Short mmCIF file of C-alpha atoms and ligand atoms in Angstrom, two decimals:
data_model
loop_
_atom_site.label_atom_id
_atom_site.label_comp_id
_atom_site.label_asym_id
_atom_site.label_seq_id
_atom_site.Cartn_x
_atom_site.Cartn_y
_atom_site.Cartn_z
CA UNK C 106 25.99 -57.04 -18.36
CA UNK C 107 22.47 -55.32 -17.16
CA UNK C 108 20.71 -53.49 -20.05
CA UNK C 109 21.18 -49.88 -20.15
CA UNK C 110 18.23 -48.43 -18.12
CA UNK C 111 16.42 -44.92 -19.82
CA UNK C 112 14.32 -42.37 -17.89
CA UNK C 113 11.07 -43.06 -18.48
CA UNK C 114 8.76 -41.42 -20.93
CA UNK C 115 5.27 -40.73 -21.59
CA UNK C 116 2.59 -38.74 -22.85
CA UNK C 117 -0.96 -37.55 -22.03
CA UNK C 118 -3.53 -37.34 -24.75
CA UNK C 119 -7.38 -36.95 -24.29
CA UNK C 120 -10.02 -38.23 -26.48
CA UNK C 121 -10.92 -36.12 -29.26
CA UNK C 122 -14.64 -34.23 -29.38
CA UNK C 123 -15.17 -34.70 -32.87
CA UNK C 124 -13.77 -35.23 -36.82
CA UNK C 125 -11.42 -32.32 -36.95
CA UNK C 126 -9.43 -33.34 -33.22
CA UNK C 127 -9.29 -36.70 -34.33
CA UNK C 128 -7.46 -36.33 -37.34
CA UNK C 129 -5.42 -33.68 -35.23
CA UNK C 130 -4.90 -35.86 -32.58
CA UNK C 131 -3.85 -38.66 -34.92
CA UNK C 132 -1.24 -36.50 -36.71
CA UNK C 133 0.09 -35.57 -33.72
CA UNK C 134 0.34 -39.35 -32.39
CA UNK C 135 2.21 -40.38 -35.63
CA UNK C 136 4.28 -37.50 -34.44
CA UNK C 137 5.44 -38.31 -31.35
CA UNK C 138 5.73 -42.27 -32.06
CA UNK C 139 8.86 -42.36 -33.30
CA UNK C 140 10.41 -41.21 -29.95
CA UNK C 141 9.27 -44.37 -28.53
CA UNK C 142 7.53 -43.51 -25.36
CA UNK C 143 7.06 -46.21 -22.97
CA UNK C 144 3.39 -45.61 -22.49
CA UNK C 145 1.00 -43.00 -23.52
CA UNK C 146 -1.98 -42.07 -21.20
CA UNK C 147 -5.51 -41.80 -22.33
CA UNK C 148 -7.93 -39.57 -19.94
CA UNK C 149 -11.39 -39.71 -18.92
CA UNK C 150 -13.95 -37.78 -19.19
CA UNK C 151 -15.68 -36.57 -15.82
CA UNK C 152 -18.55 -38.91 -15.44
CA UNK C 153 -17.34 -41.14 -17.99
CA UNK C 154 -18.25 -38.69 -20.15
CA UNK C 155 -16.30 -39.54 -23.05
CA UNK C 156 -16.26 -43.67 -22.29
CA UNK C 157 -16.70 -44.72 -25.55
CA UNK C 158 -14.38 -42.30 -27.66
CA UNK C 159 -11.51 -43.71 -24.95
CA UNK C 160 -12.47 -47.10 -25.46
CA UNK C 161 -12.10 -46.32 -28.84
CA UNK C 162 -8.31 -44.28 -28.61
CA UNK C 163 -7.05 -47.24 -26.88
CA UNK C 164 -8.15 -50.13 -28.82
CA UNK C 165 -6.68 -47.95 -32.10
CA UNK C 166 -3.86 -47.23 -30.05
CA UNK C 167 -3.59 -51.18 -29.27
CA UNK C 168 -4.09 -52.00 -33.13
CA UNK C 169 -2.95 -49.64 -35.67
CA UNK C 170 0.42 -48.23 -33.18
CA UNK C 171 3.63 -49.57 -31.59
CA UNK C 172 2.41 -47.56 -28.39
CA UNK C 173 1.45 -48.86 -25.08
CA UNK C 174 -1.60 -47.41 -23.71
CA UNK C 175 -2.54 -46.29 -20.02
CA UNK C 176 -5.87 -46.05 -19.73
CA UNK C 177 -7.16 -43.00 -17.47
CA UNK C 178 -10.70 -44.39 -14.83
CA UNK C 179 -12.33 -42.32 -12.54
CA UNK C 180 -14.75 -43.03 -9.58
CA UNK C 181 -17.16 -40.68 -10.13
CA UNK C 182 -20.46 -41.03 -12.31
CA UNK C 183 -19.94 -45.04 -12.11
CA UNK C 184 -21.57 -47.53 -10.06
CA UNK C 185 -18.85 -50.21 -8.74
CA UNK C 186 -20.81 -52.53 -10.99
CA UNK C 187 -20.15 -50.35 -13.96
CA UNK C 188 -16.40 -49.82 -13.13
CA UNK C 189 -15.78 -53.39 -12.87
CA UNK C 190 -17.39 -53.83 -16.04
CA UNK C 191 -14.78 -51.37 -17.66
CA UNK C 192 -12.30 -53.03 -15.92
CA UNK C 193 -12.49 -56.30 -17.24
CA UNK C 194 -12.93 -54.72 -20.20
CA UNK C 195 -9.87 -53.04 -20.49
CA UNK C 196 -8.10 -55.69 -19.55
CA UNK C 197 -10.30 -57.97 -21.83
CA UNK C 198 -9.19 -55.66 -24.34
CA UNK C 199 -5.33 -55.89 -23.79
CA UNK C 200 -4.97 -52.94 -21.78
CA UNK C 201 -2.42 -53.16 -19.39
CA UNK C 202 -2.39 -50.00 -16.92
CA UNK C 203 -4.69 -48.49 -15.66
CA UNK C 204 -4.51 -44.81 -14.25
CA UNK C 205 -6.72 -44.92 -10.73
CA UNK C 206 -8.88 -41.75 -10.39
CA UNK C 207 -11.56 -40.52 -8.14
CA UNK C 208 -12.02 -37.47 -10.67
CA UNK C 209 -14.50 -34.62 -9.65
CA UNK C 210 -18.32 -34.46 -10.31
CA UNK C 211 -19.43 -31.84 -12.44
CA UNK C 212 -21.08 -29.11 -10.80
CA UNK C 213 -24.19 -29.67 -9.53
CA UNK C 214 -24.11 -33.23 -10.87
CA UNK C 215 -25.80 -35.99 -8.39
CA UNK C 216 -23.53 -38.82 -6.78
CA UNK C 217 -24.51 -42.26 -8.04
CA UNK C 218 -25.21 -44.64 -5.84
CA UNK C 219 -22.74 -46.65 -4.74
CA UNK C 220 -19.61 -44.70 -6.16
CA UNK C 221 -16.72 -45.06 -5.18
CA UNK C 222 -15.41 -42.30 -3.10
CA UNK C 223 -11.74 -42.07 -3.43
CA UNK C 224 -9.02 -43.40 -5.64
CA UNK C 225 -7.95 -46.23 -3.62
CA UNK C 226 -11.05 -48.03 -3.48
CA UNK C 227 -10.69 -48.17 -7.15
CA UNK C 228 -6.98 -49.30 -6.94
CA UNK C 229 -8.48 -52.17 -5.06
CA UNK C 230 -10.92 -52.76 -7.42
CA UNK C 231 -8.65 -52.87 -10.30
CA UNK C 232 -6.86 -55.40 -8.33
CA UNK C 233 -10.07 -57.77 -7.79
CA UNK C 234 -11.15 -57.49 -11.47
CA UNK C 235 -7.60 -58.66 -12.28
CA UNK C 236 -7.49 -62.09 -9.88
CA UNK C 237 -10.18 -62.69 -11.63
CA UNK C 238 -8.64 -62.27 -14.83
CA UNK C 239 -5.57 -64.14 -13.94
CA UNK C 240 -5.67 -66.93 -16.76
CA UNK C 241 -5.65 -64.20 -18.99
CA UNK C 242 -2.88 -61.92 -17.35
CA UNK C 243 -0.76 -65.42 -17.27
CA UNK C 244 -1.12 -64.58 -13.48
CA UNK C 245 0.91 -61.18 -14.21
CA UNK C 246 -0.44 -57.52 -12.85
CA UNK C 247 -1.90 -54.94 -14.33
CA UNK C 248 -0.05 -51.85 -13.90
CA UNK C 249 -1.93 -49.12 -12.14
CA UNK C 250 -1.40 -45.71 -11.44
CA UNK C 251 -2.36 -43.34 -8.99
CA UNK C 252 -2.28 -39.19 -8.88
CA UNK C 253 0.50 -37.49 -6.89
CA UNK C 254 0.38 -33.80 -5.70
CA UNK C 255 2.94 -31.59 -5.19
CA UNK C 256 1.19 -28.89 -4.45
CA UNK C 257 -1.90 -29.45 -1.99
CA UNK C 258 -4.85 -30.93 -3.76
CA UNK C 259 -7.59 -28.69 -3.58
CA UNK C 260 -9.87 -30.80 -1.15
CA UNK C 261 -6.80 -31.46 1.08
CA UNK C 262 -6.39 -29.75 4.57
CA UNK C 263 -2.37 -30.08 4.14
CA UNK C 264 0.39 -31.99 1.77
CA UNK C 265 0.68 -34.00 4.86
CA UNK C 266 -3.02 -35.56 4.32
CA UNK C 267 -2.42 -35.79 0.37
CA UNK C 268 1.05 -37.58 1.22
CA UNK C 269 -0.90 -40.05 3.65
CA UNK C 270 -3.42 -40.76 1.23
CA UNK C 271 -0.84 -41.80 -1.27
CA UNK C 272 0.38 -43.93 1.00
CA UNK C 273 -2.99 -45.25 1.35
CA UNK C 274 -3.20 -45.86 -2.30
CA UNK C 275 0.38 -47.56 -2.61
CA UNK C 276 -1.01 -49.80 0.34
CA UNK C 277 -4.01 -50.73 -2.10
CA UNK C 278 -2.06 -51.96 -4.64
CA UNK C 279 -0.74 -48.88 -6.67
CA UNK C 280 2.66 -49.42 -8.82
CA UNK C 281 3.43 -45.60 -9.73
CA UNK C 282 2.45 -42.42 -9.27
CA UNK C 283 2.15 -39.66 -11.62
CA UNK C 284 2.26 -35.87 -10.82
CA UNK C 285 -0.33 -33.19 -11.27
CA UNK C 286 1.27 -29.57 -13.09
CA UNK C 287 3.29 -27.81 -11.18
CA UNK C 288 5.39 -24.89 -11.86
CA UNK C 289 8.16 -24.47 -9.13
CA UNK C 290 11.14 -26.71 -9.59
CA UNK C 291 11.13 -27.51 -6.13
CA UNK C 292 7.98 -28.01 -5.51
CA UNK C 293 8.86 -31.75 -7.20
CA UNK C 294 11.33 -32.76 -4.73
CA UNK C 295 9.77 -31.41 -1.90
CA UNK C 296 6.71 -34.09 -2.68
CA UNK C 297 9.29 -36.76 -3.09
CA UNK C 298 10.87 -36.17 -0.14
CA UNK C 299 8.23 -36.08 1.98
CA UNK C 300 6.63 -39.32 0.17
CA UNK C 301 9.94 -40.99 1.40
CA UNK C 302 9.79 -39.94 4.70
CA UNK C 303 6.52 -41.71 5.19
CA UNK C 304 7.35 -44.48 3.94
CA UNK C 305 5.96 -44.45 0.23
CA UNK C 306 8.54 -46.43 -2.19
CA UNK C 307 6.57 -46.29 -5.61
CA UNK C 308 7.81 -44.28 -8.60
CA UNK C 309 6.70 -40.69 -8.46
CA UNK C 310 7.01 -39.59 -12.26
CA UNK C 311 6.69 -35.64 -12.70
CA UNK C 312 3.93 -34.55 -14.60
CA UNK C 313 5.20 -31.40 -16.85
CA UNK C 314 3.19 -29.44 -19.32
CA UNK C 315 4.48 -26.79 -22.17
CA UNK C 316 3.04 -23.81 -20.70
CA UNK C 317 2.91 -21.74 -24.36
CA UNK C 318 0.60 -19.05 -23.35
CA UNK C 319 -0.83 -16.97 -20.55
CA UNK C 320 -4.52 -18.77 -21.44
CA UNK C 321 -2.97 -22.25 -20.80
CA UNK C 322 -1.20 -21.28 -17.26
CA UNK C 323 -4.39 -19.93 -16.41
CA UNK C 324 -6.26 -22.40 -17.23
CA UNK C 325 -3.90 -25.11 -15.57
CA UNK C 326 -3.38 -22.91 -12.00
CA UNK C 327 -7.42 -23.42 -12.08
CA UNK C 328 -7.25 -27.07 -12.85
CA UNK C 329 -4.44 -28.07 -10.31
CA UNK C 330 -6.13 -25.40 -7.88
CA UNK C 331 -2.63 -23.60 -7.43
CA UNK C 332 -2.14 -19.83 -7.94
CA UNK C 333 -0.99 -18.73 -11.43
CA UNK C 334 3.40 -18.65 -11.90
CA UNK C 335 3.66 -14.84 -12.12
CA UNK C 336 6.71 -13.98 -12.95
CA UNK C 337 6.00 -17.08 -15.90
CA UNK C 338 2.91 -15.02 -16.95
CA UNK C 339 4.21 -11.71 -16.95
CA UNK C 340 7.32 -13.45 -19.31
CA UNK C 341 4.61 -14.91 -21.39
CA UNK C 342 2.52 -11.87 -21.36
CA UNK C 343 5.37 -9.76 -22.15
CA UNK C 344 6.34 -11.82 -25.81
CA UNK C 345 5.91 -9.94 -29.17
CA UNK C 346 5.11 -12.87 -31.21
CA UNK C 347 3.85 -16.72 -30.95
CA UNK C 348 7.53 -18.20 -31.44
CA UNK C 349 8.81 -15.98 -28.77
CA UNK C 350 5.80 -16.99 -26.02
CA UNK C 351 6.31 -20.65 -27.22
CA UNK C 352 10.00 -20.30 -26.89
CA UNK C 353 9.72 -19.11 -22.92
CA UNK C 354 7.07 -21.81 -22.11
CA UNK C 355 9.44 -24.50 -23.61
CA UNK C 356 12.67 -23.24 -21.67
CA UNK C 357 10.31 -23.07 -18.07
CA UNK C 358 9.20 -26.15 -19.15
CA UNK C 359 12.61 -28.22 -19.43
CA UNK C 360 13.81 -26.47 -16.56
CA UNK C 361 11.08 -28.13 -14.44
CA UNK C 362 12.07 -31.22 -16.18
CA UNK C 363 15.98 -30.95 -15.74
CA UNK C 364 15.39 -30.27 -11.98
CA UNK C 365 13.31 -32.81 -11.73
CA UNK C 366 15.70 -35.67 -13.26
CA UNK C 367 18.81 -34.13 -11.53
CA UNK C 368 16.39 -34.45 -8.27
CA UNK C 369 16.39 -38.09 -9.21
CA UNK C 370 12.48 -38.40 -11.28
CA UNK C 371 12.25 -41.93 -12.49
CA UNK C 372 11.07 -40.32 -16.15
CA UNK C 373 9.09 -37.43 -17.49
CA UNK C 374 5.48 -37.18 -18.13
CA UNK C 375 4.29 -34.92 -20.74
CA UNK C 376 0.84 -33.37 -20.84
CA UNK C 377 0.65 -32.86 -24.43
CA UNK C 378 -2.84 -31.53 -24.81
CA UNK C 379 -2.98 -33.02 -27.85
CA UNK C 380 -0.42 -31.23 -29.72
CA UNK C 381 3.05 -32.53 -31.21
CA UNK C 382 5.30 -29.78 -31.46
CA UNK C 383 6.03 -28.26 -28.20
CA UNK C 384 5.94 -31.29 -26.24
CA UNK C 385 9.06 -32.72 -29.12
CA UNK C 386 10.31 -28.84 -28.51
CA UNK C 387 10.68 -29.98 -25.15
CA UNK C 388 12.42 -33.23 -25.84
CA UNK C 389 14.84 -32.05 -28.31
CA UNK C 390 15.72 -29.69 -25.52
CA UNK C 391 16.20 -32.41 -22.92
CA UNK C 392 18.10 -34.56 -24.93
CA UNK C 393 16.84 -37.68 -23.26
CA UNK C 394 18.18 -40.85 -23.60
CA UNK C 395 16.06 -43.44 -25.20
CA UNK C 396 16.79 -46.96 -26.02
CA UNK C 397 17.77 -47.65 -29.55
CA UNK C 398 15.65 -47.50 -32.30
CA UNK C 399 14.67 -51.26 -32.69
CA UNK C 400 13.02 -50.92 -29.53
CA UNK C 401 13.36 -52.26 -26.15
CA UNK C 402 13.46 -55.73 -27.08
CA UNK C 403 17.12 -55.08 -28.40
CA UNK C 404 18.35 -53.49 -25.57
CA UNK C 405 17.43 -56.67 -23.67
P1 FAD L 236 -8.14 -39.14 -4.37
O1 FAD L 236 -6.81 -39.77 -4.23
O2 FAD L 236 -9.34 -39.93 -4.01
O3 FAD L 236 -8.10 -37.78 -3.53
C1 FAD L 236 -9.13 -36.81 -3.68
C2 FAD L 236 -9.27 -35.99 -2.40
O4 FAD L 236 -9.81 -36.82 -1.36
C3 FAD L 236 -7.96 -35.45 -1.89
O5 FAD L 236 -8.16 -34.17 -1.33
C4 FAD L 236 -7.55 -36.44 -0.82
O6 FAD L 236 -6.77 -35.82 0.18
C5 FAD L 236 -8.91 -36.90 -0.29
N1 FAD L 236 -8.89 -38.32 0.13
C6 FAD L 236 -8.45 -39.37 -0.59
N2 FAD L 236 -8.64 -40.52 0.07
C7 FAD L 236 -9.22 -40.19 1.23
C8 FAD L 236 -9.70 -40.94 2.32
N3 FAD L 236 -9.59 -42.27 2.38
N4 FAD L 236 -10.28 -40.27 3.36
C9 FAD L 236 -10.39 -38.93 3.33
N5 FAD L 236 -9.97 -38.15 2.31
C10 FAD L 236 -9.40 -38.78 1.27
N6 FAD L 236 -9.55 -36.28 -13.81
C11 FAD L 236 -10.43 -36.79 -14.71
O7 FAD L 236 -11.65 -36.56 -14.55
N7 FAD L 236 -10.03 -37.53 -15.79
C12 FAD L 236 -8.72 -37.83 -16.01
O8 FAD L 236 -8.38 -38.51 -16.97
C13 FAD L 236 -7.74 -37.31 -15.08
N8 FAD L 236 -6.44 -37.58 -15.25
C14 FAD L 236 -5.52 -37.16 -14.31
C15 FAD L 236 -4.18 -37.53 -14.43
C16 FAD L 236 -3.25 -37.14 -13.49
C17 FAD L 236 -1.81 -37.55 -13.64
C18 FAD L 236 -3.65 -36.34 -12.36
C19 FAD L 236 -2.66 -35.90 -11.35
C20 FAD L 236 -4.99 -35.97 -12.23
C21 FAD L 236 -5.94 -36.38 -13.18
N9 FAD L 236 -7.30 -36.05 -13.06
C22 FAD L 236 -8.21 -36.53 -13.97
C23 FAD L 236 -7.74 -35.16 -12.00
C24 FAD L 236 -8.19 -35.90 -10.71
O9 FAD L 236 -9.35 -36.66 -10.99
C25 FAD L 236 -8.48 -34.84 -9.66
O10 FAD L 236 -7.28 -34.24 -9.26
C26 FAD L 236 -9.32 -35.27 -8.49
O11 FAD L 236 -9.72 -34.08 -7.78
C27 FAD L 236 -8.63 -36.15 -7.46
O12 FAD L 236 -8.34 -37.37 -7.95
P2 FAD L 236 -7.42 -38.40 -7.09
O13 FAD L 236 -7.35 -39.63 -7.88
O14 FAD L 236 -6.17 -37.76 -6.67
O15 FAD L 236 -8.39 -38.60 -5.84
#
């Protein structure tokens, strides 16, 4: 008999800035461990910004966890020469996916020379460091992610040029996709349906974030360049106390979820923003299956 197959799940976290996030950040990691993700993403600092303290997540993440890291790599502020470099070591490292990202320059930062210029040159050069790397790999892939929009990316003209280009990026070798926020149900679907219709076939996982208070939907309508959720922010804005704002942003938040299964979503991703509680509010509310506690090697 097949094993029983789960919805996939995952989390976000971002390097922490200093003594006090880090021991945050690692409370909130031995947090969400025990509901056995099947990978948990690492970003990158614009610019490689924050290279080292990444480097340094994931190879603690590889060491001292039972968690499976993906590790977020952006074109911009790195010389191909310099992005190979990571590349192989990453993979050196034992890093197995890699999360393909142009990323965007810092304001009035320069462009190196040489950079890449869009995320699937880097897909492709993922998948040259790892030929190379093939002994090591015992000739198996890397997996690599791309970014999925379903709302227009800012830079865009239409969702019709962002679908194209993630066609472009599944040509150059991408396994999965991952969605930026988004705050209308069907906003989710409509991306996957028009993915399908030209012709893209890999995963598109919906990226969903606990939107607890008005400052974080603001913030994250300027981030995915969408306009804020208002009737979301006036609900938010509206709450008497903390529990009752965190309570609405869970609910909105598993109702983009639940849509987005019922629509079919391979898994969930959850930005957690480094923080443990509303991100397991949001699982207890889901109630998703996940395989049984010795792991997936017994389900096998
Ligand atoms: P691309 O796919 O290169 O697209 C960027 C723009 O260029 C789009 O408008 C696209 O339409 C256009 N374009 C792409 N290819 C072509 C082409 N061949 N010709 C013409 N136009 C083209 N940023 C970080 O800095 N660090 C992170 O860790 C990070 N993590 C993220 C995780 C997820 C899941 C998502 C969705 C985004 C993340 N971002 C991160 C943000 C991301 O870097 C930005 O959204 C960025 O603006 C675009 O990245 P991209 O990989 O989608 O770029």
């Amino acid at each position: 008999m097949p094993p029983p197959t789960y919805p996939a799940l995952s989390y976000e976290l971002y390097p922490p800035r200093n003594a006090a996030a880090e021991d945050s950040l690692w409370t909130t990691i031995r947090r969400l461990e025990p509901t056995r993700p099947d990978f948990v993403s690492v970003t990158y600092g614009a610019a490689g910004s924050n290279q080292e303290t990444a480097i340094d997540l994931l190879r603690r993440l590889l060491t001292e966890t039972s968690l499976r890291p993906l590790a977020h790599l952006t074109c911009v502020g790195s010389s191909r020469g310099e992005l190979e470099a990571i590349v192989d070591r990453l993979i050196g490292g034992g890093v197995r996916g890699i999360l393909a990202l142009r990323g965007d320059a810092p304001d009035g930062s320069e462009t190196h020379p040489g950079e890449l210029q869009h995320a699937d040159e880097l897909v492709r050069l993922i998948r040259d460091v790892e030929a190379k790397r093939s002994a090591q790999l015992a000739a198996g892939r890397v997996s690599v992610g791309v970014a999925a929009y379903a709302t227009r990316h800012p830079d865009s003209p239409s969702v019709e040029q962002d679908i194209q280009v993630l066609l472009a990026k599944e040509g150059a070798g991408a396994d999965f996709a991952i969605t930026q926020v988004y705050f209308q149900p069907d906003d989710y679907s409509g991306l996957v349906s028009r993915a399908r219709d030209a012709g893209v076939t890999i995963p598109i996982i919906p990226g969903v974030v606990p939107m607890t208070s008005t400052r974080r939907l603001t913030k994250l309508s300027e981030l995915a360049g969408i306009g804020v959720d208002q009737a979301l922010w006036s609900r938010l804005e509206g709450a008497r106390t903390d529990a009752e704002r965190r309570r609405i942003g869970v609910a909105a938040t598993v109702d983009l979820a639940r849509t987005a299964l019922a629509d079919g979503a391979p898994g969930i991703h959850l930005y957690t923003f480094n923080e443990h509680s509303a991100a397991l509010d949001v699982l207890d509310a889901l109630d998703l299956k996940r395989p049984p506690e010795a792991g997936l090697a017994a389900s096998m």
